[in-house]
XYZ file of C-alpha atoms in Angstrom:
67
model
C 101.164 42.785 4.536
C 100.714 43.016 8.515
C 103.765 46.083 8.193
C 100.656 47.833 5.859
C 97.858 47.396 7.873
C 100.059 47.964 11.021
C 100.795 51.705 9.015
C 96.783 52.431 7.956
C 95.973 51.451 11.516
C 98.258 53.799 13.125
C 97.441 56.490 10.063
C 93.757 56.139 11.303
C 94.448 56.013 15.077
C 96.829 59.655 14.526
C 93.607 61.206 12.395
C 90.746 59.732 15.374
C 93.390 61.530 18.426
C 92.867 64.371 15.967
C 89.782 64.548 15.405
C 89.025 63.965 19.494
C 91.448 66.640 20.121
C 89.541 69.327 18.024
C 85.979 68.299 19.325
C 87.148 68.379 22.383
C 88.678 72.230 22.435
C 85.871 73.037 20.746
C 83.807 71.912 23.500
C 85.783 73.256 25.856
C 85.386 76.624 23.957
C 81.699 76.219 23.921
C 81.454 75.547 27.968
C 83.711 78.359 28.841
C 80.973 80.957 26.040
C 78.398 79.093 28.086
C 79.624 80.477 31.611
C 80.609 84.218 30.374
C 77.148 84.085 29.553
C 75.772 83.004 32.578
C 77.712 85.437 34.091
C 76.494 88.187 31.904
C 72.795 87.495 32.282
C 73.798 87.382 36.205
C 75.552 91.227 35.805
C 72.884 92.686 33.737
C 69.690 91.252 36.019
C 72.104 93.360 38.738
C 71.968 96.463 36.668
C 68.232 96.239 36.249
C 67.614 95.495 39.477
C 69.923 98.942 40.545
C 67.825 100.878 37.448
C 64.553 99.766 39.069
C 65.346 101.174 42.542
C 67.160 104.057 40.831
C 64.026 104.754 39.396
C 61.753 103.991 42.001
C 63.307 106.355 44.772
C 63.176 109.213 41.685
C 59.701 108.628 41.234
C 58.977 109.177 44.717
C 61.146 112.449 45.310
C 59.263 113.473 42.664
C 55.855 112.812 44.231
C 56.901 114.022 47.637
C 58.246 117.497 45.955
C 55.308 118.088 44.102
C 52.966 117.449 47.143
């Protein structure tokens, strides 16, 4: 009897490592999404902030040649 529950324990102990293993990559996969996006909201404020100046220094060449 203690040889059975001995097995089911260890059974259930094997399925709970398991179990932790896959919530844990799949936080790790999660935190790793969650700083390639961080770092793609950082790259495209960068572009917009080039665009706006792009734009800005176009807008006034333009005023300047039509004056």
């Amino acid at each position: 009897p203690l040889s059975k529950q001995l097995s089911a324990l260890e059974a259930e102990l094997l399925k709970v490592r398991r179990e932790f293993q896959e919530t844990s990559r799949t936080l790790d996969n999660r935190t790793l999404d969650l700083a390639n996006l961080g770092n793609e909201i950082a790259a495209r404020k960068d572009e917009k902030q080039y665009l706006m100046t792009l734009l800005s220094e176009y807008t006034r060449n333009q005023i300047s040649c039509e004056a």
